[in-house]
mmCIF file of C-alpha atoms in Angstrom:
data_model
loop_
_atom_site.group_PDB
_atom_site.id
_atom_site.type_symbol
_atom_site.label_atom_id
_atom_site.label_comp_id
_atom_site.label_asym_id
_atom_site.label_seq_id
_atom_site.Cartn_x
_atom_site.Cartn_y
_atom_site.Cartn_z
ATOM 1 C CA MET S 298 -17.571 -4.280 -29.288
ATOM 2 C CA ARG S 299 -18.566 -5.615 -25.877
ATOM 3 C CA PHE S 300 -19.826 -3.019 -23.401
ATOM 4 C CA LEU S 301 -20.675 -3.180 -19.706
ATOM 5 C CA LEU S 302 -23.523 -0.880 -18.673
ATOM 6 C CA VAL S 303 -23.682 -0.153 -14.937
ATOM 7 C CA GLU S 304 -26.997 1.642 -14.394
ATOM 8 C CA ASP S 305 -29.800 1.059 -11.856
ATOM 9 C CA ASN S 306 -32.519 3.030 -13.655
ATOM 10 C CA THR S 307 -34.333 0.247 -15.500
ATOM 11 C CA SER S 308 -36.047 2.375 -18.142
ATOM 12 C CA LEU S 309 -32.859 4.265 -18.999
ATOM 13 C CA ALA S 310 -30.816 1.069 -19.017
ATOM 14 C CA ASN S 311 -33.264 -0.637 -21.384
ATOM 15 C CA ALA S 312 -33.221 2.357 -23.726
ATOM 16 C CA ILE S 313 -29.401 2.354 -23.821
ATOM 17 C CA LEU S 314 -29.311 -1.420 -24.342
ATOM 18 C CA ASP S 315 -31.764 -1.215 -27.241
ATOM 19 C CA ARG S 316 -29.826 1.602 -28.904
ATOM 20 C CA LEU S 317 -26.384 -0.018 -28.629
ATOM 21 C CA ARG S 318 -27.628 -3.452 -29.647
ATOM 22 C CA LEU S 319 -29.085 -1.977 -32.829
ATOM 23 C CA ASP S 320 -25.452 -1.461 -33.853
ATOM 24 C CA ALA S 321 -24.740 -5.112 -32.958
ATOM 25 C CA HIS S 322 -22.693 -4.263 -29.889
ATOM 26 C CA VAL S 323 -22.797 -6.887 -27.156
ATOM 27 C CA VAL S 324 -23.939 -5.225 -23.931
ATOM 28 C CA ASP S 325 -24.173 -6.715 -20.447
ATOM 29 C CA HIS S 326 -26.243 -4.825 -17.888
ATOM 30 C CA ALA S 327 -25.298 -4.575 -14.216
ATOM 31 C CA PRO S 328 -27.798 -2.730 -11.973
ATOM 32 C CA ASP S 329 -25.312 -2.355 -9.122
ATOM 33 C CA ILE S 330 -21.613 -2.487 -8.249
ATOM 34 C CA GLU S 331 -21.724 -6.085 -7.020
ATOM 35 C CA SER S 332 -23.109 -7.282 -10.359
ATOM 36 C CA ALA S 333 -20.623 -5.138 -12.247
ATOM 37 C CA GLU S 334 -17.704 -6.680 -10.381
ATOM 38 C CA ALA S 335 -19.056 -10.177 -11.096
ATOM 39 C CA PHE S 336 -19.322 -9.439 -14.828
ATOM 40 C CA PHE S 337 -15.907 -7.853 -14.902
ATOM 41 C CA ALA S 338 -14.280 -10.816 -13.176
ATOM 42 C CA THR S 339 -15.230 -13.179 -16.011
ATOM 43 C CA THR S 340 -15.275 -11.072 -19.187
ATOM 44 C CA ASP S 341 -13.110 -8.535 -21.003
ATOM 45 C CA TYR S 342 -14.889 -5.344 -22.053
ATOM 46 C CA ASP S 343 -14.078 -2.718 -24.652
ATOM 47 C CA LEU S 344 -15.940 0.029 -22.792
ATOM 48 C CA ILE S 345 -17.776 0.624 -19.503
ATOM 49 C CA LEU S 346 -20.722 3.000 -19.172
ATOM 50 C CA LEU S 347 -20.850 3.810 -15.456
ATOM 51 C CA ASP S 348 -23.563 5.500 -13.429
ATOM 52 C CA ILE S 349 -22.481 7.282 -10.240
ATOM 53 C CA MET S 350 -25.401 6.815 -7.841
ATOM 54 C CA LEU S 351 -25.957 3.063 -7.454
ATOM 55 C CA PRO S 352 -27.990 1.092 -4.875
ATOM 56 C CA ASP S 353 -24.964 -0.490 -3.207
ATOM 57 C CA GLY S 354 -22.446 2.314 -3.454
ATOM 58 C CA ASP S 355 -20.831 5.081 -5.452
ATOM 59 C CA GLY S 356 -19.715 4.397 -9.011
ATOM 60 C CA ARG S 357 -16.657 6.525 -8.347
ATOM 61 C CA SER S 358 -15.357 3.909 -5.903
ATOM 62 C CA PHE S 359 -15.725 1.261 -8.637
ATOM 63 C CA LEU S 360 -13.787 3.474 -11.042
ATOM 64 C CA LYS S 361 -11.105 4.304 -8.500
ATOM 65 C CA SER S 362 -10.501 0.677 -7.512
ATOM 66 C CA HIS S 363 -10.144 -0.426 -11.134
ATOM 67 C CA ARG S 364 -7.681 2.319 -11.951
ATOM 68 C CA GLU S 365 -5.675 1.482 -8.831
ATOM 69 C CA ARG S 366 -5.438 -2.097 -10.156
ATOM 70 C CA GLN S 367 -4.019 -0.677 -13.402
ATOM 71 C CA ASP S 368 -7.090 -1.685 -15.389
ATOM 72 C CA GLU S 369 -7.247 0.523 -18.491
ATOM 73 C CA THR S 370 -10.701 -0.359 -19.812
ATOM 74 C CA PRO S 371 -12.225 2.896 -21.102
ATOM 75 C CA VAL S 372 -14.941 4.341 -18.863
ATOM 76 C CA ILE S 373 -17.628 6.900 -19.691
ATOM 77 C CA VAL S 374 -19.405 8.174 -16.590
ATOM 78 C CA LEU S 375 -23.163 8.789 -16.746
ATOM 79 C CA THR S 376 -23.971 11.505 -14.247
ATOM 80 C CA ALA S 377 -26.903 13.710 -13.290
ATOM 81 C CA ARG S 378 -24.500 16.162 -11.664
ATOM 82 C CA SER S 379 -23.648 19.150 -13.830
ATOM 83 C CA GLU S 380 -21.261 20.995 -11.492
ATOM 84 C CA VAL S 381 -17.776 21.502 -12.879
ATOM 85 C CA SER S 382 -16.199 20.078 -9.710
ATOM 86 C CA ASP S 383 -18.103 16.796 -10.131
ATOM 87 C CA ARG S 384 -17.044 16.452 -13.757
ATOM 88 C CA VAL S 385 -13.434 17.283 -12.946
ATOM 89 C CA GLY S 386 -13.550 14.790 -10.088
ATOM 90 C CA VAL S 387 -14.495 11.774 -12.213
ATOM 91 C CA LEU S 388 -11.931 12.688 -14.858
ATOM 92 C CA ASP S 389 -9.227 12.915 -12.198
ATOM 93 C CA LEU S 390 -10.250 9.471 -10.937
ATOM 94 C CA GLY S 391 -9.527 8.043 -14.369
ATOM 95 C CA ALA S 392 -12.732 8.353 -16.397
ATOM 96 C CA ASP S 393 -12.137 8.799 -20.112
ATOM 97 C CA ASP S 394 -15.232 10.943 -20.572
ATOM 98 C CA TYR S 395 -18.569 11.789 -18.992
ATOM 99 C CA ILE S 396 -22.038 12.618 -20.210
ATOM 100 C CA THR S 397 -24.659 14.495 -18.199
ATOM 101 C CA LYS S 398 -28.192 13.125 -17.838
ATOM 102 C CA PRO S 399 -30.528 13.565 -19.568
ATOM 103 C CA PHE S 400 -28.632 13.044 -22.809
ATOM 104 C CA ASP S 401 -29.340 12.387 -26.451
ATOM 105 C CA PHE S 402 -28.490 8.840 -27.503
ATOM 106 C CA SER S 403 -26.728 10.043 -30.627
ATOM 107 C CA GLU S 404 -24.370 12.032 -28.387
ATOM 108 C CA LEU S 405 -23.728 8.947 -26.239
ATOM 109 C CA GLU S 406 -22.883 6.927 -29.350
ATOM 110 C CA ALA S 407 -20.562 9.687 -30.580
ATOM 111 C CA ARG S 408 -18.751 9.806 -27.231
ATOM 112 C CA CYS S 409 -18.352 6.021 -27.297
ATOM 113 C CA ARG S 410 -16.819 6.225 -30.765
ATOM 114 C CA ALA S 411 -14.498 9.049 -29.722
ATOM 115 C CA VAL S 412 -13.255 7.266 -26.605
ATOM 116 C CA LEU S 413 -12.646 4.005 -28.461
ATOM 117 C CA ARG S 414 -10.890 5.872 -31.267
ATOM 118 C CA ARG S 415 -8.577 7.637 -28.810
ATOM 119 C CA ARG S 416 -7.798 4.395 -27.003
ATOM 120 C CA GLY S 417 -6.988 2.830 -30.378
ATOM 121 C CA GLY S 418 -4.453 5.584 -31.002
ATOM 122 C CA GLY S 419 -6.031 6.902 -34.182
ATOM 123 C CA SER S 420 -8.049 9.806 -35.486
ATOM 124 C CA SER S 421 -10.142 7.598 -37.762
ATOM 125 C CA ASN S 422 -12.318 4.548 -37.145
ATOM 126 C CA GLU S 423 -11.239 2.993 -40.434
ATOM 127 C CA LYS S 424 -9.010 -0.074 -40.450
ATOM 128 C CA ARG S 425 -6.999 -1.125 -43.525
ATOM 129 C CA PHE S 426 -5.726 -4.640 -43.979
ATOM 130 C CA GLY S 427 -4.742 -6.286 -47.234
ATOM 131 C CA ASN S 428 -7.069 -4.976 -49.916
ATOM 132 C CA LEU S 429 -9.902 -4.108 -47.580
ATOM 133 C CA ARG S 430 -11.065 -1.007 -45.760
ATOM 134 C CA PHE S 431 -13.270 -1.524 -42.733
ATOM 135 C CA ASP S 432 -15.043 0.972 -40.495
ATOM 136 C CA PRO S 433 -16.574 -0.915 -37.555
ATOM 137 C CA MET S 434 -18.434 2.139 -36.249
ATOM 138 C CA ALA S 435 -20.052 2.983 -39.574
ATOM 139 C CA GLY S 436 -20.517 -0.715 -40.364
ATOM 140 C CA THR S 437 -18.907 -0.457 -43.794
ATOM 141 C CA LEU S 438 -16.566 -2.835 -45.600
ATOM 142 C CA VAL S 439 -14.927 -2.152 -48.950
ATOM 143 C CA VAL S 440 -12.967 -4.917 -50.709
ATOM 144 C CA GLY S 441 -10.994 -3.318 -53.533
ATOM 145 C CA ASP S 442 -13.659 -1.220 -55.242
ATOM 146 C CA ARG S 443 -16.505 -3.440 -54.059
ATOM 147 C CA SER S 444 -18.759 -2.417 -51.206
ATOM 148 C CA VAL S 445 -19.779 -5.379 -49.051
ATOM 149 C CA THR S 446 -22.850 -5.534 -46.837
ATOM 150 C CA LEU S 447 -22.294 -7.432 -43.597
ATOM 151 C CA ARG S 448 -24.869 -8.745 -41.180
ATOM 152 C CA ASN S 449 -24.483 -7.585 -37.592
ATOM 153 C CA LYS S 450 -22.635 -10.608 -36.211
ATOM 154 C CA GLU S 451 -20.401 -10.811 -39.283
ATOM 155 C CA LEU S 452 -19.534 -7.158 -38.758
ATOM 156 C CA ARG S 453 -18.558 -7.645 -35.128
ATOM 157 C CA LEU S 454 -16.658 -10.855 -35.913
ATOM 158 C CA LEU S 455 -14.522 -9.026 -38.463
ATOM 159 C CA GLU S 456 -13.993 -6.268 -35.920
ATOM 160 C CA VAL S 457 -12.644 -8.806 -33.414
ATOM 161 C CA PHE S 458 -10.260 -10.362 -35.931
ATOM 162 C CA LEU S 459 -8.944 -7.044 -37.242
ATOM 163 C CA GLY S 460 -8.432 -5.816 -33.705
ATOM 164 C CA ALA S 461 -5.583 -8.334 -33.398
ATOM 165 C CA PRO S 462 -4.376 -9.652 -36.790
ATOM 166 C CA GLY S 463 -2.450 -12.896 -36.437
ATOM 167 C CA ARG S 464 -3.890 -13.688 -33.010
ATOM 168 C CA ILE S 465 -5.632 -17.037 -32.611
ATOM 169 C CA PHE S 466 -9.168 -16.793 -31.236
ATOM 170 C CA SER S 467 -10.792 -19.902 -29.823
ATOM 171 C CA LYS S 468 -14.463 -20.558 -30.524
ATOM 172 C CA GLY S 469 -15.204 -19.964 -26.858
ATOM 173 C CA LYS S 470 -13.482 -16.588 -26.933
ATOM 174 C CA LEU S 471 -15.409 -15.576 -30.042
ATOM 175 C CA VAL S 472 -18.698 -16.581 -28.425
ATOM 176 C CA ASP S 473 -17.737 -14.348 -25.501
ATOM 177 C CA ARG S 474 -17.028 -11.427 -27.824
ATOM 178 C CA LEU S 475 -20.160 -11.792 -29.958
ATOM 179 C CA PHE S 476 -22.896 -12.771 -27.534
ATOM 180 C CA SER S 477 -24.127 -11.474 -24.178
ATOM 181 C CA TYR S 478 -24.877 -13.671 -21.180
ATOM 182 C CA GLU S 479 -28.564 -13.445 -22.041
ATOM 183 C CA GLU S 480 -28.032 -15.226 -25.371
ATOM 184 C CA ASP S 481 -27.869 -19.013 -25.283
ATOM 185 C CA VAL S 482 -25.686 -20.090 -28.212
ATOM 186 C CA SER S 483 -23.283 -22.930 -28.939
ATOM 187 C CA GLU S 484 -19.777 -22.688 -30.360
ATOM 188 C CA ASN S 485 -21.135 -24.169 -33.600
ATOM 189 C CA ALA S 486 -22.648 -20.762 -34.354
ATOM 190 C CA ILE S 487 -19.119 -19.410 -34.746
ATOM 191 C CA GLU S 488 -18.442 -21.856 -37.589
ATOM 192 C CA VAL S 489 -21.464 -20.461 -39.433
ATOM 193 C CA TYR S 490 -20.379 -16.820 -39.055
ATOM 194 C CA VAL S 491 -16.767 -17.581 -39.976
ATOM 195 C CA GLY S 492 -17.968 -19.376 -43.109
ATOM 196 C CA ARG S 493 -20.102 -16.416 -44.165
ATOM 197 C CA LEU S 494 -17.304 -13.944 -43.478
ATOM 198 C CA ARG S 495 -14.808 -15.949 -45.517
ATOM 199 C CA LYS S 496 -17.050 -15.616 -48.563
ATOM 200 C CA HIS S 497 -17.199 -11.831 -48.134
ATOM 201 C CA LEU S 498 -13.394 -11.626 -47.972
ATOM 202 C CA ILE S 499 -12.766 -13.310 -51.334
ATOM 203 C CA GLY S 500 -10.449 -11.065 -53.355
ATOM 204 C CA SER S 501 -9.413 -9.004 -50.351
ATOM 205 C CA GLY S 502 -5.924 -10.429 -49.908
ATOM 206 C CA VAL S 503 -7.049 -11.448 -46.451
ATOM 207 C CA GLU S 504 -8.098 -14.851 -45.157
ATOM 208 C CA ILE S 505 -9.408 -16.426 -41.973
ATOM 209 C CA THR S 506 -7.548 -19.675 -41.366
ATOM 210 C CA THR S 507 -8.405 -22.516 -39.036
ATOM 211 C CA VAL S 508 -5.704 -23.477 -36.560
ATOM 212 C CA ARG S 509 -6.552 -27.069 -35.726
ATOM 213 C CA GLY S 510 -7.491 -27.594 -32.098
ATOM 214 C CA MET S 511 -7.044 -23.907 -31.278
ATOM 215 C CA GLY S 512 -9.378 -21.669 -33.271
ATOM 216 C CA TYR S 513 -9.169 -19.059 -36.026
ATOM 217 C CA ARG S 514 -6.926 -16.178 -37.032
ATOM 218 C CA ILE S 515 -6.933 -13.537 -39.752
ATOM 219 C CA SER S 516 -3.882 -12.847 -41.896
ATOM 220 C CA GLN S 517 -2.855 -11.482 -45.267
ATOM 221 C CA THR S 518 -2.401 -13.987 -48.085
#
């Protein structure tokens, strides 16, 4: 998953970044609304974590403008305000959830999972395709009766493919989904991760095929 964190408190932002990146999520950090808009103009995100009080404005205006443009990216608001009216206000503006500071990081992770699960239209994180069962949140893959251990990037690459079976992903798009702006990588890295993932999928009834000149796609054999 690729997240956008909009938070001006450096110590809190770094703690959130460290926690989410441990689960191999790609996270870009914007300390203000201007930076957030710049990130959002060039990249698709699975989830936005949005602070309210920012140096150059109110996070609620960012949320409101995106909902008015019919953008449906899930948003969890990070707020120090505990009044019911404040919480109701951000939900009415289009937030999918909120969490009150200070919060436990395990609760933040759980709320992220819940929001993404609801947006995916399911009650479970598990995805089934061919002869495999994959839970991107738990980081587990079962091929038939065999449990497979994936490295972080392999895990997120499979998550991208299974999010849209049959869709062709270019190397550039996969780089965008797997790496943050802070990471300097070439498209050749994608070939390495695709090669590793193909080996893990042997016997699954699923394959990643190369579409010459276009990229890769996952499909059932």
